Coordinates of C-alpha atoms in Angstrom, one line a residue:
M1 CA -7.5 6.7 6.7
C2 CA -7.7 5.3 10.2
G3 CA -5.9 2.3 11.5
I4 CA -7.5 -0.9 12.9
I5 CA -5.6 -3.5 15.0
A6 CA -7.1 -6.6 16.8
R7 CA -5.3 -9.3 18.6
V8 CA -6.8 -12.6 19.6
G9 CA -4.7 -14.9 21.8
A10 CA -4.5 -16.5 25.3
D11 CA -2.0 -14.2 27.1
D12 CA -2.2 -10.6 27.7
G13 CA -2.2 -8.8 24.3
V14 CA -2.4 -5.0 25.5
D15 CA 1.2 -4.2 24.5
R16 CA 0.8 -5.8 21.1
L17 CA -2.4 -3.7 20.5
L18 CA -0.4 -0.6 21.6
G19 CA 2.6 -1.6 19.3
G20 CA 0.3 -2.1 16.4
L21 CA -1.2 1.2 16.8
E22 CA 2.1 2.8 16.9
R23 CA 3.0 1.2 13.6
L24 CA -0.4 2.4 12.1
E25 CA -0.3 5.8 13.3
Y26 CA 0.6 7.1 9.8
R27 CA -2.9 6.2 8.9
G28 CA -4.4 8.6 11.4
Y29 CA -3.3 10.3 14.6
D30 CA -6.2 12.6 15.7
S31 CA -7.1 10.1 18.6
A32 CA -6.6 6.5 19.5
G33 CA -8.1 3.9 21.8
I34 CA -8.4 0.1 22.7
A35 CA -10.8 -2.1 24.1
V36 CA -10.0 -5.5 25.7
E37 CA -12.0 -8.5 27.3
N38 CA -10.5 -9.2 30.7
G39 CA -12.7 -11.9 31.9
A40 CA -14.7 -9.3 33.9
G41 CA -16.2 -7.3 31.1
L42 CA -14.9 -5.1 28.3
A43 CA -12.3 -2.5 29.3
V44 CA -12.1 0.6 27.1
Q45 CA -9.5 3.3 27.1
K46 CA -9.3 6.1 24.5
C47 CA -8.4 9.6 24.1
S48 CA -7.8 12.5 21.8
G49 CA -4.2 13.0 20.8
Q50 CA -1.5 10.5 19.6
V51 CA -0.8 7.0 20.6
N52 CA 1.9 7.8 23.2
E53 CA -0.8 9.6 25.1
L54 CA -3.0 6.7 25.0
K55 CA -0.1 4.4 26.0
E56 CA 0.4 6.5 29.3
S57 CA -3.3 6.3 30.2
V58 CA -3.5 2.5 29.5
H59 CA -0.5 1.8 31.7
D60 CA -1.8 4.1 34.3
S61 CA -5.1 2.0 34.2
Q62 CA -3.4 -1.3 34.1
I63 CA -6.0 -2.9 31.9
Y64 CA -5.2 -6.3 30.5
G65 CA -6.8 -8.9 28.3
G66 CA -5.9 -11.6 25.6
I67 CA -8.6 -10.5 23.2
G68 CA -8.8 -6.9 22.0
I69 CA -9.2 -4.3 19.3
G70 CA -7.6 -1.0 18.6
H71 CA -8.0 2.2 16.5
T72 CA -6.0 5.2 15.5
R73 CA -8.4 7.9 14.0
W74 CA -8.2 10.2 11.1
S75 CA -11.4 12.5 11.6
T76 CA -14.1 12.2 9.0
H77 CA -17.2 12.9 11.0
G78 CA -16.7 15.0 14.2
P79 CA -13.7 16.7 15.6
P80 CA -10.9 14.8 17.3
T81 CA -12.1 14.5 20.8
D82 CA -12.2 11.9 23.7
D83 CA -15.9 11.1 22.8
N84 CA -15.4 10.7 19.1
A85 CA -12.3 8.5 19.6
H86 CA -12.8 4.7 18.9
P87 CA -13.6 2.3 20.2
H88 CA -17.3 3.1 20.3
T89 CA -19.6 1.2 22.6
D90 CA -23.3 0.5 22.8
S91 CA -25.6 1.7 25.6
T92 CA -24.8 -1.0 27.9
G93 CA -21.0 -1.2 27.4
E94 CA -21.3 -4.8 26.3
V95 CA -20.3 -4.1 22.6
A96 CA -17.2 -2.4 21.4
V97 CA -16.5 -1.3 17.8
V98 CA -13.6 0.1 15.7
H99 CA -14.3 1.3 12.2
N100 CA -12.4 2.6 9.2
G101 CA -14.4 4.0 6.2
V102 CA -17.7 6.1 6.0
I103 CA -21.1 4.9 6.7
D104 CA -23.3 6.7 4.0
N105 CA -26.6 6.1 5.7
H106 CA -25.5 6.9 9.4
T107 CA -27.8 9.8 9.5
E108 CA -31.0 7.8 8.8
L109 CA -29.9 4.9 11.0
R110 CA -29.0 7.4 13.9
E111 CA -32.5 9.0 13.7
E112 CA -34.0 5.5 13.7
L113 CA -32.1 4.3 16.7
E114 CA -32.5 7.5 18.6
A115 CA -36.2 7.2 18.1
E116 CA -36.1 3.7 19.7
G117 CA -34.4 5.1 22.7
Y118 CA -30.7 4.4 21.9
E119 CA -28.3 7.3 23.3
F120 CA -25.4 8.6 21.2
T121 CA -22.5 10.2 22.8
S122 CA -20.3 11.1 19.8
D123 CA -20.5 12.9 16.6
T124 CA -19.3 9.9 14.4
D125 CA -20.9 7.9 11.8
T126 CA -19.3 4.8 13.4
E127 CA -21.3 5.0 16.6
V128 CA -24.4 3.5 14.8
I129 CA -22.5 0.3 14.5
P130 CA -22.5 -0.8 18.2
H131 CA -26.0 0.2 18.6
L132 CA -27.2 -1.8 15.7
F133 CA -25.1 -4.7 17.0
E134 CA -26.8 -4.2 20.4
R135 CA -30.4 -4.1 18.9
H136 CA -29.9 -7.3 16.9
L137 CA -28.4 -9.0 20.0
E138 CA -31.8 -9.0 21.5
D139 CA -33.0 -11.6 18.9
H140 CA -29.8 -13.3 17.7
P141 CA -26.6 -14.8 19.0
P142 CA -23.6 -12.7 18.6
E143 CA -22.4 -13.8 15.2
A144 CA -25.7 -13.6 13.6
A145 CA -26.3 -10.2 15.3
F146 CA -23.1 -8.8 13.9
R147 CA -24.2 -9.9 10.4
E148 CA -27.5 -8.3 10.7
A149 CA -25.8 -5.1 11.8
V150 CA -23.5 -5.2 9.0
R151 CA -26.3 -5.7 6.5
D152 CA -27.9 -2.5 7.7
L153 CA -24.9 -0.5 6.6
D154 CA -24.3 1.4 3.2
G155 CA -21.0 2.8 2.6
S156 CA -17.4 1.7 3.1
Y157 CA -16.2 0.0 6.2
A158 CA -13.7 -2.2 7.8
I159 CA -15.1 -3.3 11.2
A160 CA -13.7 -5.1 14.2
A161 CA -16.1 -5.7 17.0
M162 CA -16.3 -7.5 20.4
V163 CA -18.9 -8.6 22.7
E164 CA -18.6 -8.9 26.5
G165 CA -18.2 -12.6 27.6
V166 CA -17.5 -13.8 24.0
D167 CA -13.9 -14.9 23.3
A168 CA -13.8 -13.6 19.7
V169 CA -13.4 -10.6 17.4
F170 CA -16.0 -10.2 14.6
A171 CA -14.8 -8.5 11.6
A172 CA -16.3 -7.3 8.0
R173 CA -15.0 -5.4 5.2
R174 CA -16.5 -3.6 2.3
G175 CA -14.2 -1.0 0.4
S176 CA -11.7 -0.4 3.2
P177 CA -8.6 -2.8 3.7
L178 CA -8.6 -5.5 6.2
V179 CA -6.0 -8.3 6.6
L180 CA -5.6 -11.2 9.1
G181 CA -2.3 -12.2 10.5
V182 CA -1.8 -15.8 11.3
S183 CA 0.6 -17.1 14.0
D184 CA 1.1 -20.4 15.9
D185 CA -0.6 -19.1 19.1
E186 CA -2.4 -15.8 18.2
Y187 CA -4.2 -13.9 15.4
F188 CA -4.0 -10.4 14.3
L189 CA -6.4 -8.3 12.4
A190 CA -5.3 -4.9 10.9
S191 CA -5.7 -2.3 8.2
D192 CA -2.3 -3.0 7.1
V193 CA 0.4 -5.5 7.4
P194 CA 3.1 -3.4 9.1
A195 CA 0.8 -3.4 12.3
F196 CA 1.8 -7.0 13.1
L197 CA 4.6 -7.8 10.8
E198 CA 7.0 -8.3 13.8
H199 CA 4.8 -11.0 15.1
T200 CA 4.1 -12.8 11.8
D201 CA 4.5 -12.6 8.0
E202 CA 1.6 -15.1 7.2
V203 CA -1.5 -13.2 6.2
V204 CA -5.0 -13.7 4.7
Y205 CA -6.6 -10.8 2.8
F206 CA -10.4 -10.1 3.4
E207 CA -12.4 -9.5 0.2
D208 CA -15.4 -7.1 0.0
D209 CA -18.6 -8.5 1.9
E210 CA -16.8 -11.0 3.8
V211 CA -17.1 -11.7 7.6
G212 CA -14.6 -13.1 9.9
V213 CA -15.0 -14.7 13.4
I214 CA -11.6 -14.9 15.0
Q215 CA -11.3 -16.9 18.0
P216 CA -8.1 -18.1 20.0
D217 CA -8.1 -21.4 18.4
E218 CA -9.6 -20.9 15.0
V219 CA -10.8 -18.4 12.3
E220 CA -14.1 -18.7 10.3
L221 CA -14.3 -16.7 7.2
S222 CA -17.5 -16.5 5.3
T223 CA -19.6 -14.4 3.0
L224 CA -22.1 -11.9 4.5
D225 CA -24.8 -14.5 3.6
G226 CA -23.0 -17.2 5.7
Q227 CA -21.3 -19.2 2.9
S228 CA -18.0 -20.5 4.2
I229 CA -14.9 -19.4 2.5
E230 CA -11.6 -21.4 2.2
R231 CA -8.6 -19.1 1.5
S232 CA -4.9 -20.1 1.6
S233 CA -2.6 -17.7 3.5
E234 CA 0.3 -15.8 1.9
I235 CA 3.7 -14.9 3.1
V236 CA 4.6 -11.1 3.0
S237 CA 8.2 -10.6 1.9
W238 CA 8.8 -7.4 3.7
D239 CA 11.5 -7.3 6.4
P240 CA 10.0 -6.4 9.9
E241 CA 12.9 -4.1 10.3
E242 CA 11.8 -2.0 7.4
T243 CA 8.9 -0.7 9.5
G244 CA 11.3 0.7 12.1
K245 CA 13.2 4.1 12.1
G246 CA 16.5 2.3 12.2
G247 CA 18.3 4.9 14.1
Y248 CA 16.9 7.9 12.1
D249 CA 15.1 10.7 13.6
H250 CA 12.1 10.4 11.1
F251 CA 10.9 7.8 8.8
M252 CA 10.9 10.2 6.0
R253 CA 14.5 10.7 6.4
K254 CA 15.1 6.9 6.4
E255 CA 13.0 6.5 3.3
I256 CA 14.7 9.3 1.3
E257 CA 18.0 7.6 2.2
N258 CA 16.7 4.3 1.3
Q259 CA 15.8 5.2 -2.2
H260 CA 18.9 3.7 -3.8
V261 CA 17.8 0.3 -2.3
S262 CA 14.1 0.6 -3.3
L263 CA 15.1 1.6 -6.8
A264 CA 17.5 -1.3 -7.2
N265 CA 14.7 -3.6 -6.1
S266 CA 12.4 -2.0 -8.6
I267 CA 14.8 -2.4 -11.4
Q268 CA 16.1 -5.9 -10.5
G269 CA 15.3 -8.5 -13.1
R270 CA 13.2 -6.1 -15.2
V271 CA 15.8 -5.1 -17.9
G272 CA 17.0 -7.6 -20.4
D273 CA 19.2 -6.8 -23.2
R274 CA 18.5 -3.1 -23.1
E275 CA 14.8 -3.8 -23.3
P276 CA 12.0 -4.4 -20.8
D277 CA 11.9 -8.0 -19.3
L278 CA 8.6 -8.2 -17.4
D279 CA 7.5 -11.5 -16.4
E280 CA 4.0 -10.1 -16.1
F281 CA 4.0 -8.7 -19.5
P282 CA 6.0 -10.6 -22.1
P283 CA 6.2 -9.1 -25.6
G284 CA 2.9 -8.8 -27.4
S285 CA 0.9 -8.3 -24.2
F286 CA -0.5 -5.1 -25.3
E287 CA -1.0 -5.5 -28.9
D288 CA -4.7 -4.9 -28.8
I289 CA -4.4 -1.6 -27.0
D290 CA -5.2 1.7 -28.8
S291 CA -4.7 4.2 -26.0
V292 CA -3.8 4.5 -22.3
Q293 CA -5.3 6.2 -19.5
I294 CA -3.5 6.5 -16.2
V295 CA -5.5 7.4 -13.0
A296 CA -4.0 8.3 -9.7
C297 CA -4.1 10.8 -6.8
G298 CA -1.5 13.0 -5.2
T299 CA 2.2 11.8 -5.6
S300 CA 1.0 8.8 -7.7
F301 CA -0.5 11.3 -10.0
H302 CA 2.7 13.0 -10.6
A303 CA 4.4 9.7 -11.3
A304 CA 1.5 8.9 -13.6
K305 CA 2.2 12.2 -15.6
Y306 CA 5.9 11.0 -16.0
G307 CA 4.8 7.6 -17.5
A308 CA 2.0 9.2 -19.8
Q309 CA 4.7 11.5 -21.2
L310 CA 7.0 8.7 -22.0
L311 CA 4.1 7.0 -23.8
N312 CA 3.3 10.0 -25.9
K313 CA 6.8 10.4 -26.8
A314 CA 6.9 7.0 -28.2
G315 CA 3.7 7.7 -30.2
V316 CA 1.1 5.9 -27.9
P317 CA -2.0 8.2 -27.0
A318 CA -1.9 8.5 -23.3
Q319 CA -3.6 10.7 -20.7
T320 CA -3.4 11.2 -17.0
F321 CA -6.4 11.6 -14.9
R322 CA -6.8 12.6 -11.3
A323 CA -9.0 9.7 -10.0
S324 CA -11.4 11.9 -8.4
E325 CA -12.2 13.5 -11.7
Y326 CA -12.4 10.3 -13.7
D327 CA -16.1 10.2 -14.5
D328 CA -18.4 8.9 -17.2
S329 CA -17.6 11.7 -19.6
V330 CA -14.2 10.1 -20.2
P331 CA -14.4 8.1 -23.5
V332 CA -13.3 4.4 -22.9
D333 CA -13.7 1.3 -25.0
D334 CA -12.2 -2.1 -25.3
G335 CA -9.1 -0.8 -26.9
T336 CA -8.4 1.3 -23.7
L337 CA -5.7 0.4 -21.2
A338 CA -6.5 2.0 -17.8
I339 CA -3.6 2.0 -15.4
A340 CA -4.2 2.7 -11.7
V341 CA -1.2 3.9 -9.9
T342 CA -1.6 3.8 -6.0
Q343 CA 1.2 3.2 -3.4
S344 CA -1.1 1.4 -0.9
G345 CA -3.4 -0.2 -3.4
E346 CA -6.4 0.9 -1.2
T347 CA -6.9 4.7 -2.5
A348 CA -10.8 5.0 -2.6
D349 CA -10.8 7.4 -5.6
T350 CA -8.4 5.4 -7.6
L351 CA -10.3 2.1 -7.0
A352 CA -13.5 3.9 -8.0
A353 CA -12.0 5.1 -11.2
L354 CA -10.7 1.6 -11.8
D355 CA -14.1 0.1 -11.5
R356 CA -15.5 2.9 -14.0
A357 CA -12.9 1.9 -16.5
S358 CA -13.5 -1.7 -16.3
A359 CA -17.3 -1.3 -16.5
A360 CA -16.8 0.7 -19.7
G361 CA -14.9 -2.3 -21.1
A362 CA -11.3 -1.1 -20.5
R363 CA -8.5 -3.5 -19.7
T364 CA -7.0 -2.6 -16.3
T365 CA -3.5 -2.8 -14.8
A366 CA -2.5 -1.8 -11.3
V367 CA 0.9 -0.3 -10.5
T368 CA 1.2 -0.6 -6.6
N369 CA 3.5 -1.3 -3.8
V370 CA 1.3 -3.7 -1.8
V371 CA 1.0 -7.4 -2.8
G372 CA -2.5 -8.6 -1.9
S373 CA -3.9 -5.0 -2.0
T374 CA -7.4 -4.3 -3.3
V375 CA -6.3 -2.8 -6.6
A376 CA -3.9 -5.7 -7.1
R377 CA -6.7 -8.1 -6.8
E378 CA -9.3 -6.2 -8.7
A379 CA -7.2 -5.2 -11.7
D380 CA -6.8 -7.5 -14.7
D381 CA -3.0 -7.4 -14.1
A382 CA -0.7 -5.9 -11.5
L383 CA 2.9 -4.7 -11.6
F384 CA 4.5 -4.1 -8.2
I385 CA 6.8 -1.3 -7.6
R386 CA 8.9 -3.2 -4.9
A387 CA 9.7 -0.3 -2.7
G388 CA 9.1 -2.0 0.6
P389 CA 7.0 -0.6 3.3
E390 CA 6.7 3.2 3.4
I391 CA 5.8 4.7 6.8
G392 CA 6.2 8.4 6.4
V393 CA 2.9 10.0 5.2
A394 CA 4.7 12.0 2.6
A395 CA 5.7 9.7 -0.2
T396 CA 9.4 9.6 -1.1
K397 CA 10.9 6.3 -2.2
T398 CA 7.5 4.9 -3.6
F399 CA 7.5 8.0 -6.1
S400 CA 10.8 7.2 -7.6
S401 CA 10.0 3.5 -7.8
Q402 CA 6.6 4.2 -9.4
V403 CA 8.3 6.4 -12.0
V404 CA 10.9 3.6 -12.8
T405 CA 8.4 0.9 -13.0
L406 CA 6.2 3.0 -15.1
S407 CA 9.0 3.8 -17.5
V408 CA 9.8 0.1 -18.2
L409 CA 6.1 -0.5 -18.5
A410 CA 5.8 2.4 -20.9
H411 CA 8.7 0.7 -23.1
R412 CA 6.8 -2.5 -23.2
I413 CA 3.4 -0.9 -24.0
S414 CA 5.1 1.3 -26.8
A415 CA 6.9 -1.5 -28.2
D416 CA 3.7 -3.5 -28.6
V417 CA 1.5 -0.7 -29.8
A418 CA 3.8 1.5 -31.8
G419 CA 6.7 -0.8 -32.5
T420 CA 9.1 1.8 -31.0
A421 CA 10.6 3.1 -27.7
P422 CA 10.2 6.2 -25.7
W423 CA 13.8 6.9 -26.4
D424 CA 15.8 7.2 -29.5
D425 CA 18.6 5.2 -27.9
P426 CA 17.0 2.7 -25.4
A427 CA 20.5 1.3 -24.6
A428 CA 21.6 4.7 -23.3
F429 CA 18.4 5.0 -21.1
Y430 CA 18.9 1.5 -19.6
D431 CA 22.7 2.1 -19.0
A432 CA 21.7 5.2 -17.0
L433 CA 18.9 3.2 -15.4
E434 CA 21.3 0.7 -13.9
R435 CA 23.5 3.5 -12.7
L436 CA 20.5 5.4 -11.0
P437 CA 20.8 3.8 -7.5
D438 CA 24.4 5.0 -7.3
H439 CA 23.6 8.4 -8.7
V440 CA 20.9 8.7 -5.9
E441 CA 23.5 7.8 -3.4
S442 CA 25.8 10.5 -4.8
V443 CA 23.0 13.1 -4.3
L444 CA 22.5 12.0 -0.7
D445 CA 26.2 12.5 -0.2
T446 CA 26.2 16.1 -1.1
E447 CA 23.8 17.5 1.7
V448 CA 23.6 20.9 0.3
A449 CA 19.9 21.0 0.6
A450 CA 20.2 21.8 4.3
D451 CA 22.1 25.0 3.5
V452 CA 19.7 26.1 0.9
A453 CA 16.8 25.4 3.3
D454 CA 18.5 27.7 5.7
D455 CA 19.1 30.4 3.1
Y456 CA 15.2 30.7 2.2
L457 CA 13.7 30.0 5.5
G458 CA 11.0 32.5 6.2
S459 CA 10.1 33.2 2.5
D460 CA 6.7 34.2 1.8
A461 CA 6.1 31.5 -0.8
F462 CA 8.0 28.8 -2.8
F463 CA 7.6 28.2 -6.4
F464 CA 8.8 25.1 -8.3
I465 CA 8.9 25.0 -12.1
G466 CA 9.9 22.6 -14.9
R467 CA 9.3 21.6 -18.5
G468 CA 8.7 18.3 -20.1
L469 CA 9.6 15.5 -17.7
A470 CA 10.8 18.1 -15.2
Y471 CA 7.2 19.4 -14.8
P472 CA 5.9 16.3 -12.8
V473 CA 9.1 16.7 -10.7
A474 CA 8.2 20.3 -10.1
I475 CA 4.7 19.8 -8.9
E476 CA 5.9 16.8 -6.8
G477 CA 8.5 19.0 -5.2
A478 CA 5.8 21.6 -4.4
L479 CA 3.5 19.0 -3.0
K480 CA 6.3 17.5 -0.7
F481 CA 7.2 21.0 0.5
K482 CA 3.6 22.1 1.4
E483 CA 2.8 18.7 2.9
I484 CA 5.5 18.7 5.6
T485 CA 6.4 22.4 6.0
Y486 CA 2.9 24.0 6.0
E487 CA 4.5 26.8 4.0
H488 CA 2.8 27.9 0.7
A489 CA 4.3 26.1 -2.2
E490 CA 3.1 25.9 -5.8
G491 CA 4.4 23.9 -8.8
F492 CA 4.0 25.3 -12.4
A493 CA 4.7 24.3 -15.9
A494 CA 7.7 26.7 -16.6
G495 CA 6.1 28.2 -19.7
E496 CA 2.9 29.1 -17.5
L497 CA 4.8 31.5 -15.1
K498 CA 4.1 34.4 -17.4
H499 CA 0.3 33.6 -17.8
G500 CA -0.5 34.6 -14.3
P501 CA 1.9 33.3 -11.4
L502 CA 4.3 36.1 -12.1
A503 CA 2.0 38.4 -10.3
L504 CA 2.8 36.7 -7.0
V505 CA 6.7 36.8 -7.4
T506 CA 8.5 38.9 -5.1
P507 CA 12.0 39.0 -3.6
Q508 CA 10.6 36.6 -1.0
T509 CA 9.5 34.1 -3.5
P510 CA 12.3 31.7 -4.3
V511 CA 11.9 29.8 -7.7
F512 CA 13.2 26.2 -7.8
T513 CA 14.0 25.6 -11.3
V514 CA 14.4 21.9 -12.4
V515 CA 16.3 21.5 -15.7
T516 CA 16.9 18.0 -17.0
G517 CA 18.1 18.3 -20.6
D518 CA 14.4 18.8 -21.9
E519 CA 13.9 22.3 -23.7
D520 CA 16.2 23.7 -20.9
D521 CA 16.9 27.0 -22.8
S522 CA 13.2 28.0 -22.5
T523 CA 13.0 27.0 -18.9
V524 CA 16.1 29.1 -18.0
I525 CA 14.4 32.1 -19.9
N526 CA 11.3 31.6 -17.7
A527 CA 13.4 31.5 -14.6
E528 CA 15.1 34.7 -15.5
E529 CA 11.8 36.4 -16.0
A530 CA 11.1 35.7 -12.4
Q531 CA 14.4 36.8 -11.4
T532 CA 14.2 40.2 -13.2
R533 CA 11.2 40.8 -10.9
G534 CA 13.3 40.1 -7.9
A535 CA 12.8 36.5 -7.2
P536 CA 15.8 34.3 -6.3
I537 CA 16.5 31.4 -8.6
V538 CA 17.5 27.9 -7.1
A539 CA 18.7 25.8 -9.9
V540 CA 18.4 21.9 -9.7
S541 CA 20.6 20.8 -12.4
T542 CA 24.2 19.3 -13.1
D543 CA 27.1 21.3 -12.2
D544 CA 28.1 22.5 -15.6
H545 CA 24.6 23.6 -16.8
A546 CA 24.2 27.2 -18.0
I547 CA 21.6 28.0 -15.5
T548 CA 24.1 27.8 -12.7
D549 CA 25.9 31.0 -14.3
V550 CA 22.7 33.0 -13.4
A551 CA 21.2 31.1 -10.4
D552 CA 21.4 32.5 -6.9
A553 CA 21.8 29.0 -5.4
H554 CA 22.2 25.5 -6.7
L555 CA 21.1 21.8 -5.9
P556 CA 23.4 19.6 -7.9
I557 CA 22.6 16.4 -9.6
P558 CA 25.0 14.0 -11.5
E559 CA 25.0 13.7 -15.3
T560 CA 22.6 11.1 -16.4
H561 CA 19.9 10.4 -19.1
P562 CA 17.6 13.3 -19.5
D563 CA 14.6 11.1 -18.7
L564 CA 16.0 10.0 -15.4
A565 CA 17.5 13.5 -14.3
G566 CA 14.1 14.4 -12.7
L567 CA 14.4 11.5 -10.3
L568 CA 17.8 12.9 -9.0
A569 CA 16.2 16.4 -8.9
N570 CA 13.5 14.9 -6.9
V571 CA 15.7 13.6 -4.3
Q572 CA 17.2 17.1 -3.8
L573 CA 13.7 18.5 -3.4
Q574 CA 12.8 15.9 -0.9
L575 CA 15.8 16.8 1.1
L576 CA 14.9 20.5 0.9
S577 CA 11.5 19.9 2.1
Y578 CA 12.7 17.7 5.0
H579 CA 15.3 20.2 6.2
T580 CA 13.0 23.1 6.0
A581 CA 10.3 21.3 8.0
D582 CA 12.8 20.2 10.5
R583 CA 14.0 23.8 11.0
L584 CA 10.3 24.6 11.5
G585 CA 9.8 21.9 14.0
R586 CA 7.0 20.3 12.0
A587 CA 5.7 16.8 12.6
I588 CA 7.4 15.5 9.6
D589 CA 6.2 11.9 9.6
K590 CA 2.6 12.9 10.6
P591 CA 1.7 16.2 8.9
R592 CA -1.4 17.8 10.2
N593 CA -4.7 16.8 8.6
L594 CA -3.1 14.2 6.3
A595 CA -3.0 10.4 6.4
K596 CA -1.0 7.8 4.5
S597 CA -3.6 5.7 2.9
V598 CA -6.6 7.5 1.8
T599 CA -9.4 5.0 1.9
V600 CA -12.5 7.4 1.7
E601 CA -13.7 9.4 -1.2

């Protein structure tokens, strides 16, 4: 949640701050603001609404400065108002702070500070930070005062702060992402690399309980207790052009159409002679594993279900858990492999689940998109999906890359644990896997999803059903639809329709039926049960599938391996969601109330 940007340099950096906020707007867009040191004090400009509204007010005010901080907010405490927008300042206007995370003890701190005469002007938990900083400045120089303020905080935070007359940005992190960008003549600080990627690809990642002092000519990194830290920078391999729309109307459309590229990247070098070839996990890597637990949230959870089903097919006991429900009641021991699946690598619930598993003795592995992310650093091992930056809030290309990566990983695990593969004929699976990017392109070329979207626009509700590996695709399709269209959509295991959901079926409830070659006859029967009650069936299947004889509409997919057909069906459902949302005039890249990286529990 929320996006932080800071820039430290000699020349005016306001446009760089605003540009960084635009690239971080997927993290939060309830309000935005910046603060800059212009030699005559701190100039603060902020407002509710989106970054383009902030840009207008900043340009009208003509503020400038070489050192500044910025923020785009996803509301946790207090509604999206001008007063609740960041940066927040102290009583004198000499301290400005931006913050991502949740301060757990903000109520106690606020009561304490108000009793001492400090006046609050917002509803946010963040505002305690500048007042704490202000209080400690009475007895300490700025850096020491900042450390004292941070020590007072409980909870999660990434913080960037400024003090009037001090040519520096002070930063600290615990539980929320923070990364430093290093260039020849300027430094950046951000929640996520895309914020400054067009200016530099050299980065240094903050760890928990670390403090940074970023000045125009140097950066000092240390522990909260003041012990100096030496850390080498890394080079981010992402192309800066990947963070732009590239002529598309929406990032989501670009990222849907980019899936053949991201999938090719996910597969490249990971398939040997029709078997997994993972540098991170050579044969025998998982010989000591008895069972697998996969923890994830949202779209990543649906990808996790795909991976767990493949493991179970191969005889490896595997379970999926929503990370927020993964608690001490789950049996874990040193024979457990806990796999954390998270696109950003910063999902708070998933990180907390990983910590629980590790504390209970499990071996941990991260499947993530972001090199240098918290989950990649904290897990025992990491496997990257290589999907490239994804800016649209609704995950698209990362889901397909997660599924492919988990499929190959599942084969490696099952070969080590059970001496078998998830498929009777692994060569057939890998042959189809190599053709998958081309098959995705062929789905994109059909573009029938727009017509189907038009046909069912205005329906009362939208149901998505599937069985076996089609079930995760069905619930992912429903999630995508509700995320960006705001229409009611639900995904069900096909066999569960008759155990309750049929009560909701009407002629205004289209049932999108995903059939992939896994117990399809039963799925067709379930769809027909809805159809006899008036619901139209939309088949997501190959052209020659029997369901097309009874379906009211059809979203076609190419012939492929049954365990990959769901990914092609998923592309059609993504397009369906996109076109429906577009017809309804929704904010496709920035759906209401949602953010890309969920860094609070």
